[in-house]
Amino acid sequence: MTDTALIILAAGQGTRMNSDLPKVLHEIGNAPMLVHAIKAGQSLDPERIVVVTGHGGEAVAAAARDWDDRAEIAVQTEQLGTGHAVAQAGPLLKSFDGDAVVLYGDTPFLSAETLEAMRDARERFDVVFLGFEAADPAPYGRLVMDGPLLSRIVEAKDATPEEAAITFSNSGVVAADAGILFSLVSEIGNANSKGEYYLTDIAALANARGLTVTAVACPEAETLGINSRDQLAAAEAAFQARARAAAQDDGVTLIAPETVFFSHDTAIGRDSVVEPNVVFGPEVTVESGVRIRAFSHLEGAHVSRGSTVGPFARLRPGAELAEDVHIGNFVEVKNAIIDRGAKVNHLTYIGDADIGEATNIGAGTITCNYDGVMKHRTRIGARVFIGSDTMLVAPVSVGDDAMTASGSVITEDVEPGALALGRARQVTKPGMARKLMEVLRAKKAKLQGK
Ligand code: UD1
Ligand code: CA
């Protein structure tokens, strides 16, 4: 099979975002839109990934490499047009033998099927553009077809009234043999209304060389570009709608799907149930048969089979729940491993901790993990009973089968099977409450002059 190189254009400033952040770094489903564009292209299993950067280039390059460390960067110092942008990838791909596919960092929703259809068309045509039937074609380049062949592309600003009447529009995505693409691109001039080097000119240039050019069509939703905050919000909504549908297809019950928010990488197993108003931040994996109860927030967490989380629970990065763990209401878990069958049901903070199998953590327990400078770990063994309102001042450990008395402040290690009490002994004074009340009432009466 032919090798593939992606060329992802991401040099534009995105003025209409009105932002200090480069446009392609604005996020959808908690990942930069650039990452969505790369992910789409990765369905082609590319050998090379070249990102063309300009505005905010360092940050854009870092985001690309962070997602895929094979990403190579071509810098376009001046934004002289899409043709000029593609040319910047030329030196990196000089000896590349295979197809180049041009994608856009601000067009995150291309499907694998569409890219596959372009690859299929490449078996019969030298240059393959991606088009779509635009509901409002006004802003787009128009594809001038001659049967199955694409004659040329005219930009909106340069279109005659007849050309402007065409609704089959250019997405900008194009695939061709890399050598041919760069050779065509080198012939592009800038004698047009914008004075830019239009990538679209390669359609006519290819025809002039006797190469075959076509356009395959995809749904308009896939080519949705993002230029404003408004379009970013619409893209987020579209992403969430797809993520919800995908989760349901995967056998996940969403009781109120429109209230559940996913990240680009959320993975949930079959026959799990997600109750209303749950938010999945990045890097969450949930196995099958899990129940995530209402109003929970998860991020960087793994939840194993048969566990329940929430309502109103917060799992933060490094929360690792083994099978059949119960995390209840107003419980926060961070950087902690909670072993099989353990229960943390109420009003608790578990941070930087290991909790053993079948251990029960009482209401109001806190792992005091931070001394103001450093973080320390709390280690609790199996079948331990931590009494309500225990403060575990880390670093500290509690052995298997041990107990702590409610209200204890545990500062020293507890050995297996021991009961630790770390609180003042109770003193009870008979009749004292009544006496005290009388004194207080008398004081109040005197103050009020009675
Ligand atoms: C381009 C197409 C148009 C198509 C439309 C789809 C051209 C000449 N026109 O027009 O036919 O209908 O996309 O949205 O290609 N970019 C760079 N460097 C540059 C110029 C652009 O990286 O020098 C990047 C931008 O960041 C952007 C993309 O290329 O992501 C498209 O550029 P833009 O200027 O928005 O092209 P359009 O005028 O929308
Ligand atoms: Ca555009």
Coordinates of C-alpha atoms and ligand atoms in Angstrom, one line a residue:
M1 CA 0.0 0.0 0.0
T2 CA 1.1 3.6 -0.7
D3 CA 2.6 5.5 2.2
T4 CA 0.8 8.6 3.4
A5 CA 2.1 11.9 4.7
L6 CA -0.3 14.3 6.3
I7 CA 0.3 18.0 5.8
I8 CA -1.7 19.9 8.3
L9 CA -2.1 23.7 7.8
A10 CA -2.2 25.5 11.1
A11 CA -0.4 28.8 10.5
G12 CA -3.5 31.1 10.4
Q13 CA -4.0 33.6 13.2
G14 CA -7.8 33.2 13.6
T15 CA -8.4 36.9 14.1
R16 CA -12.1 36.3 14.7
M17 CA -11.5 34.2 17.8
N18 CA -10.3 37.4 19.4
S19 CA -7.8 35.5 21.5
D20 CA -4.2 35.3 22.6
L21 CA -4.3 31.6 22.0
P22 CA -3.6 30.4 18.4
K23 CA -6.9 29.4 16.9
V24 CA -6.0 25.7 16.5
L25 CA -5.3 25.4 20.2
H26 CA -8.8 26.2 21.2
E27 CA -10.3 23.0 22.6
I28 CA -13.1 20.7 21.7
G29 CA -13.8 17.9 24.0
N30 CA -10.8 19.0 26.0
A31 CA -8.3 18.6 23.2
P32 CA -7.0 21.3 20.9
M33 CA -8.9 21.3 17.6
L34 CA -5.5 20.6 16.0
V35 CA -5.4 17.3 17.8
H36 CA -8.8 16.4 16.4
A37 CA -7.5 17.2 12.9
I38 CA -4.4 15.0 13.5
K39 CA -6.5 12.2 14.9
A40 CA -8.8 12.3 11.8
G41 CA -5.7 12.0 9.6
Q42 CA -4.3 9.2 11.7
S43 CA -7.1 7.0 10.5
L44 CA -5.0 6.8 7.3
D45 CA -2.1 5.4 9.3
P46 CA 0.3 8.0 8.0
E47 CA 4.1 7.5 7.9
R48 CA 4.7 11.2 8.3
I49 CA 2.8 14.1 9.9
V50 CA 3.9 17.6 9.0
V51 CA 2.3 20.5 10.7
V52 CA 2.7 23.9 9.1
T53 CA 2.8 26.6 11.8
G54 CA 3.0 30.3 11.9
H55 CA 1.1 32.4 14.4
G56 CA 1.8 31.0 17.9
G57 CA 4.1 28.5 16.2
E58 CA 6.0 27.3 19.3
A59 CA 2.8 26.5 21.2
V60 CA 1.2 24.9 18.2
A61 CA 4.3 22.8 17.6
A62 CA 4.3 21.7 21.2
A63 CA 0.6 20.7 21.1
A64 CA 1.2 18.6 17.9
R65 CA 4.3 16.8 19.4
D66 CA 2.5 16.3 22.7
W67 CA -0.2 14.4 20.8
D68 CA 2.1 12.5 18.5
D69 CA 5.9 12.8 19.0
R70 CA 6.4 12.0 15.3
A71 CA 4.9 15.3 14.3
E72 CA 7.3 17.4 12.2
I73 CA 7.1 21.2 12.0
A74 CA 7.4 23.4 8.9
V75 CA 7.3 27.1 9.8
Q76 CA 5.5 29.5 7.5
T77 CA 6.8 32.9 8.6
E78 CA 4.4 34.9 6.4
Q79 CA 0.9 33.7 5.6
L80 CA 0.9 34.1 1.9
G81 CA -1.9 31.6 1.2
T82 CA -2.8 28.0 1.3
G83 CA -0.5 27.1 -1.6
H84 CA 2.4 28.8 0.0
A85 CA 1.6 27.0 3.2
V86 CA 1.8 23.6 1.6
A87 CA 5.0 24.5 -0.1
Q88 CA 6.6 25.0 3.3
A89 CA 6.3 21.2 3.9
G90 CA 8.2 20.5 0.7
P91 CA 11.7 20.4 2.1
L92 CA 10.7 18.0 4.9
L93 CA 9.0 15.7 2.4
K94 CA 11.6 16.0 -0.4
S95 CA 12.5 12.3 -0.4
F96 CA 9.1 11.1 0.7
D97 CA 7.7 8.5 -1.7
G98 CA 3.9 8.3 -1.4
D99 CA 0.7 10.3 -1.1
A100 CA 0.4 13.7 0.6
V101 CA -3.0 14.6 2.1
V102 CA -3.5 18.2 3.0
L103 CA -5.7 18.8 6.1
Y104 CA -6.5 21.9 8.2
G105 CA -5.9 22.4 11.9
D106 CA -9.2 24.3 12.2
T107 CA -11.3 21.6 10.5
P108 CA -11.5 18.9 13.2
F109 CA -14.4 16.6 12.1
L110 CA -13.3 14.7 9.0
S111 CA -14.4 11.1 9.3
A112 CA -12.2 8.1 8.6
E113 CA -14.7 7.0 5.9
T114 CA -14.3 10.2 4.0
L115 CA -10.5 10.0 4.0
E116 CA -10.8 6.4 3.0
A117 CA -13.0 7.4 0.1
M118 CA -10.4 9.9 -1.0
R119 CA -7.8 7.2 -0.8
D120 CA -9.9 4.9 -3.0
A121 CA -10.5 7.7 -5.5
R122 CA -6.7 8.2 -5.7
E123 CA -6.4 4.7 -7.3
R124 CA -8.3 6.2 -10.3
F125 CA -7.3 9.9 -10.3
D126 CA -4.1 11.8 -9.9
V127 CA -5.4 14.6 -7.7
V128 CA -8.4 14.2 -5.4
F129 CA -10.1 17.1 -3.7
L130 CA -12.8 16.9 -1.1
G131 CA -16.0 18.8 -1.7
F132 CA -19.4 19.2 -0.1
E133 CA -22.8 20.5 -0.9
A134 CA -22.9 23.8 1.0
A135 CA -26.1 25.1 2.5
D136 CA -24.6 28.5 2.0
P137 CA -21.8 28.3 -0.5
A138 CA -21.0 32.1 -0.3
P139 CA -17.7 31.9 1.6
Y140 CA -16.2 28.8 -0.3
G141 CA -14.2 28.0 -3.3
R142 CA -16.5 26.4 -6.0
L143 CA -15.7 23.1 -7.6
V144 CA -16.2 23.4 -11.4
M145 CA -17.0 19.8 -12.4
D146 CA -17.1 18.2 -15.8
G147 CA -18.8 14.9 -15.2
P148 CA -16.6 13.1 -12.7
L149 CA -13.7 15.3 -13.5
L150 CA -12.8 18.5 -11.6
S151 CA -11.8 21.2 -14.1
R152 CA -10.8 23.9 -11.7
I153 CA -11.7 25.7 -8.5
V154 CA -12.7 29.3 -8.3
E155 CA -12.5 31.2 -5.1
A156 CA -15.6 33.0 -4.0
K157 CA -14.1 36.4 -4.6
D158 CA -13.0 35.6 -8.1
A159 CA -16.2 33.8 -9.2
T160 CA -18.4 34.9 -12.1
P161 CA -22.1 34.9 -11.4
E162 CA -22.5 31.5 -13.1
E163 CA -19.6 30.1 -11.0
A164 CA -21.0 31.6 -7.9
A165 CA -24.3 29.7 -8.5
I166 CA -22.4 26.4 -8.0
T167 CA -23.1 24.9 -4.6
F168 CA -20.6 22.0 -4.8
S169 CA -17.9 23.7 -2.6
N170 CA -14.2 23.1 -1.7
S171 CA -13.3 21.8 1.7
G172 CA -9.6 22.5 1.0
V173 CA -8.7 18.9 1.7
V174 CA -6.7 17.4 -1.1
A175 CA -4.7 14.2 -1.8
A176 CA -2.1 13.6 -4.5
D177 CA 1.3 12.0 -4.9
A178 CA 3.6 14.1 -2.8
G179 CA 6.1 14.7 -5.6
I180 CA 3.3 15.8 -8.0
L181 CA 1.7 17.9 -5.3
F182 CA 4.9 19.9 -4.6
S183 CA 5.7 20.3 -8.2
L184 CA 2.1 21.6 -8.9
V185 CA 2.4 23.9 -5.9
S186 CA 5.6 25.4 -7.2
E187 CA 3.8 26.7 -10.2
I188 CA 1.1 28.6 -8.3
G189 CA 1.1 32.3 -8.8
N190 CA -0.6 35.0 -6.8
A191 CA -2.4 37.0 -9.5
N192 CA -5.8 37.0 -7.9
S193 CA -8.1 39.3 -6.0
K194 CA -6.4 38.5 -2.6
G195 CA -2.8 38.4 -3.9
E196 CA -2.4 35.0 -2.3
Y197 CA -0.9 31.7 -3.4
Y198 CA -4.1 29.6 -3.7
L199 CA -3.7 25.9 -3.2
T200 CA -6.9 25.5 -5.2
D201 CA -5.0 26.6 -8.4
I202 CA -3.5 23.1 -8.5
A203 CA -6.7 21.7 -10.0
A204 CA -6.4 23.7 -13.2
L205 CA -2.6 23.3 -13.2
A206 CA -2.9 19.5 -13.0
N207 CA -5.5 19.5 -15.8
A208 CA -3.1 21.5 -17.9
R209 CA -0.5 18.8 -17.4
G210 CA -3.0 16.1 -18.5
L211 CA -3.3 14.7 -15.0
T212 CA -6.8 13.5 -13.9
V213 CA -8.5 15.5 -11.2
T214 CA -11.7 14.7 -9.3
A215 CA -13.6 15.6 -6.1
V216 CA -15.3 13.3 -3.7
A217 CA -18.1 14.5 -1.6
C218 CA -18.7 14.4 2.1
P219 CA -21.4 15.8 4.4
E220 CA -21.0 19.5 5.2
A221 CA -20.8 18.8 8.9
E222 CA -17.4 17.1 8.4
T223 CA -15.8 20.1 6.8
L224 CA -17.0 22.5 9.4
G225 CA -14.3 25.0 10.0
I226 CA -14.0 27.1 13.1
N227 CA -13.4 30.8 12.9
S228 CA -15.2 32.3 15.9
R229 CA -16.2 31.5 19.5
D230 CA -19.7 30.9 18.2
Q231 CA -18.5 28.3 15.8
L232 CA -16.3 26.8 18.5
A233 CA -19.4 26.4 20.7
A234 CA -21.3 24.8 17.8
A235 CA -18.4 22.5 17.2
E236 CA -18.3 21.5 20.9
A237 CA -22.0 20.7 20.7
A238 CA -21.5 18.7 17.6
F239 CA -18.7 16.8 19.2
Q240 CA -20.7 16.1 22.3
A241 CA -23.7 14.8 20.3
R242 CA -21.4 12.4 18.4
A243 CA -19.7 11.3 21.6
R244 CA -23.0 10.6 23.3
A245 CA -24.2 8.6 20.3
A246 CA -21.0 6.7 20.2
A247 CA -21.2 5.8 23.9
Q248 CA -24.7 4.6 23.4
D249 CA -23.7 2.5 20.4
D250 CA -21.0 1.0 22.7
G251 CA -23.7 -0.2 25.1
V252 CA -23.5 2.6 27.7
T253 CA -26.8 3.8 29.2
L254 CA -27.0 7.6 29.4
I255 CA -30.2 8.4 31.3
A256 CA -30.1 12.1 30.2
P257 CA -27.5 12.1 27.3
E258 CA -27.8 15.8 26.7
T259 CA -26.5 16.5 30.3
V260 CA -23.4 14.3 30.0
F261 CA -20.1 15.8 28.7
F262 CA -17.3 13.7 27.3
S263 CA -13.7 14.3 26.4
H264 CA -12.1 13.3 23.1
D265 CA -10.5 10.3 24.8
T266 CA -13.2 9.1 27.2
A267 CA -13.7 5.4 27.1
I268 CA -16.6 3.6 28.8
G269 CA -17.4 -0.1 28.9
R270 CA -20.5 -1.9 28.0
D271 CA -23.5 -1.9 30.4
S272 CA -22.2 1.0 32.4
V273 CA -24.8 3.5 33.4
V274 CA -24.1 7.3 33.5
E275 CA -26.7 9.2 35.4
P276 CA -27.5 12.9 34.6
N277 CA -25.1 15.8 34.8
V278 CA -21.8 13.9 34.7
V279 CA -18.6 15.5 33.3
F280 CA -15.7 13.4 31.9
G281 CA -12.5 15.4 31.8
P282 CA -9.5 14.1 29.8
E283 CA -8.0 10.6 30.2
V284 CA -10.9 8.8 31.9
T285 CA -11.4 5.1 31.3
V286 CA -14.4 3.3 32.8
E287 CA -14.8 -0.5 32.5
S288 CA -18.1 -2.3 32.0
G289 CA -20.9 -2.6 34.6
V290 CA -19.9 0.7 36.3
R291 CA -22.5 3.2 37.6
I292 CA -21.5 6.9 37.6
R293 CA -24.1 8.6 39.6
A294 CA -25.5 12.1 39.1
F295 CA -23.3 15.3 39.3
S296 CA -19.9 13.6 39.3
H297 CA -16.8 15.0 37.7
L298 CA -14.0 12.6 36.6
E299 CA -10.6 13.4 35.2
G300 CA -7.5 11.3 34.6
A301 CA -9.2 8.4 36.4
H302 CA -9.7 4.7 35.9
V303 CA -12.8 3.0 37.2
S304 CA -12.9 -0.8 37.1
R305 CA -15.8 -3.2 36.6
G306 CA -18.7 -3.1 39.0
S307 CA -17.7 0.0 40.8
T308 CA -20.1 2.9 41.6
V309 CA -19.1 6.6 41.8
G310 CA -21.1 9.4 43.2
P311 CA -23.6 11.1 43.3
F312 CA -21.5 14.3 43.6
A313 CA -18.1 12.6 43.5
R314 CA -14.9 14.0 42.1
L315 CA -12.2 11.7 40.7
R316 CA -9.0 13.6 39.9
P317 CA -5.9 12.6 38.0
G318 CA -4.3 9.4 39.3
A319 CA -7.5 8.0 40.8
E320 CA -7.4 4.2 40.2
L321 CA -10.4 2.3 41.3
A322 CA -10.3 -1.5 41.3
E323 CA -13.3 -3.8 40.9
D324 CA -16.4 -3.2 43.0
V325 CA -15.2 -0.1 44.7
H326 CA -17.8 2.3 46.1
I327 CA -17.1 6.0 46.0
G328 CA -20.0 8.0 47.5
N329 CA -21.3 11.5 47.8
F330 CA -18.9 14.5 48.3
V331 CA -15.9 12.3 48.1
E332 CA -12.7 13.5 46.3
V333 CA -10.0 11.1 45.2
K334 CA -6.7 12.1 43.8
N335 CA -3.5 10.1 42.9
A336 CA -4.8 7.2 44.9
I337 CA -5.2 3.5 44.3
I338 CA -8.3 2.0 45.9
D339 CA -8.3 -1.7 45.9
R340 CA -11.2 -4.2 45.2
G341 CA -14.3 -3.8 47.3
A342 CA -13.2 -0.8 49.3
K343 CA -15.8 1.7 50.3
V344 CA -15.4 5.5 50.7
N345 CA -18.9 6.5 50.9
H346 CA -19.3 10.0 52.4
L347 CA -17.6 13.4 52.7
T348 CA -14.0 12.3 52.3
Y349 CA -10.7 13.4 50.8
I350 CA -8.4 10.6 49.7
G351 CA -5.2 12.1 48.1
D352 CA -1.8 10.4 47.5
A353 CA -3.0 7.2 49.1
D354 CA -3.3 3.4 48.8
I355 CA -6.4 1.9 50.2
G356 CA -6.4 -1.9 50.6
E357 CA -9.0 -4.5 49.6
A358 CA -12.4 -4.4 51.4
T359 CA -11.3 -1.5 53.6
N360 CA -14.0 0.9 54.8
I361 CA -13.3 4.6 55.1
G362 CA -15.7 6.3 57.5
A363 CA -17.5 9.6 56.8
G364 CA -15.4 12.8 57.0
T365 CA -12.0 11.1 56.7
I366 CA -9.2 13.2 55.3
T367 CA -5.7 12.1 54.2
C368 CA -3.7 15.1 55.2
N369 CA -1.3 14.8 52.3
Y370 CA 0.2 18.2 52.2
D371 CA 2.4 19.8 54.8
G372 CA 2.5 23.1 53.1
V373 CA 5.6 22.3 51.1
M374 CA 5.6 18.6 50.2
K375 CA 3.0 15.9 49.5
H376 CA 3.1 12.7 51.4
R377 CA 1.5 9.3 51.0
T378 CA -1.0 7.5 53.2
R379 CA -0.9 3.7 53.1
I380 CA -3.9 1.8 54.4
G381 CA -4.0 -2.0 54.2
A382 CA -6.8 -4.5 53.6
R383 CA -10.0 -4.9 55.7
V384 CA -9.2 -1.8 57.7
F385 CA -11.9 0.2 59.4
I386 CA -11.2 3.9 59.4
G387 CA -13.5 5.5 61.9
S388 CA -15.5 8.6 60.9
D389 CA -13.7 11.9 60.9
T390 CA -10.2 10.4 61.0
M391 CA -7.4 12.7 60.0
L392 CA -4.5 10.6 58.6
V393 CA -1.5 12.9 58.7
A394 CA 0.8 11.6 56.0
P395 CA 3.3 10.1 55.7
V396 CA 1.5 7.4 57.7
S397 CA 0.4 3.8 57.3
V398 CA -2.3 1.7 58.8
G399 CA -1.8 -2.1 58.6
D400 CA -4.2 -4.8 57.5
D401 CA -7.2 -5.5 59.8
A402 CA -6.5 -2.4 61.9
M403 CA -9.1 0.2 63.1
T404 CA -9.0 3.9 63.9
A405 CA -11.4 5.4 66.4
S406 CA -13.7 8.1 65.1
G407 CA -12.3 11.6 65.4
S408 CA -8.7 10.4 65.6
V409 CA -5.8 12.3 64.3
I410 CA -3.4 9.6 63.2
T411 CA 0.2 10.8 63.1
E412 CA 2.0 7.5 63.8
D413 CA 1.9 4.2 61.9
V414 CA -0.7 1.7 63.0
E415 CA 0.4 -1.9 63.0
P416 CA -1.8 -4.7 61.6
G417 CA -4.8 -5.7 63.7
A418 CA -4.3 -2.7 66.1
L419 CA -6.9 -0.2 67.2
A420 CA -5.5 3.4 67.1
L421 CA -7.2 6.1 69.2
G422 CA -5.8 9.6 68.7
R423 CA -8.3 11.9 70.4
A424 CA -8.9 13.4 73.9
R425 CA -10.7 11.1 76.4
Q426 CA -14.3 12.1 77.0
V427 CA -15.2 13.8 80.3
T428 CA -18.9 13.9 81.4
K429 CA -20.0 16.3 84.2
P430 CA -23.4 15.4 85.6
G431 CA -25.9 18.3 85.8
M432 CA -23.4 20.7 84.4
A433 CA -25.3 21.5 81.2
R434 CA -28.4 22.7 83.2
K435 CA -26.3 24.8 85.5
L436 CA -24.5 26.4 82.6
M437 CA -27.8 27.3 80.9
E438 CA -29.1 29.0 84.0
V439 CA -25.9 31.1 84.3
L440 CA -26.1 32.1 80.6
R441 CA -29.9 33.0 80.8
A442 CA -29.3 35.2 83.9
K443 CA -26.5 37.0 82.1
K444 CA -28.7 37.7 79.1
A445 CA -31.6 39.0 81.3
K446 CA -29.2 41.3 83.2
L447 CA -27.9 42.7 79.9
Q448 CA -31.5 43.4 78.7
G449 CA -32.2 45.2 82.0
K450 CA -34.9 42.8 83.2
Ligands
UD1_1 C1 -9.9 28.0 1.6 C2 -10.0 27.5 0.2 C3 -11.4 27.5 -0.3 C4 -12.2 26.6 0.6 C5 -12.0 27.0 2.1 C6 -12.7 26.0 3.0 C7 -7.9 28.3 -0.8 C8 -7.3 29.4 -1.7 N1 -9.2 28.5 -0.6 O1 -10.3 29.3 1.7 O2 -11.5 27.1 -1.6 O3 -13.6 26.7 0.2 O4 -10.7 27.1 2.4 O5 -12.7 26.5 4.3 O6 -7.2 27.4 -0.4 N2 -3.5 28.8 6.1 C9 -2.1 28.7 6.4 N3 -1.3 29.6 5.8 C10 -1.7 30.5 4.9 C11 -3.1 30.6 4.6 C12 -3.9 29.7 5.2 O7 -1.7 27.9 7.2 O8 -0.8 31.3 4.4 C13 -4.4 27.9 6.8 C14 -5.3 28.7 7.7 O9 -4.8 28.7 9.0 C15 -6.6 27.9 7.6 C16 -6.6 27.3 6.2 O10 -5.2 27.3 5.8 O11 -6.7 26.9 8.5 C17 -7.5 27.9 5.2 O12 -7.1 29.2 5.0 P1 -8.1 30.4 4.8 O13 -7.3 31.6 4.6 O14 -9.1 30.4 5.8 O15 -8.7 29.9 3.4 P2 -10.2 30.3 2.9 O16 -10.2 31.7 2.4 O17 -11.2 29.9 3.9
CA2 CA -11.4 29.2 6.2

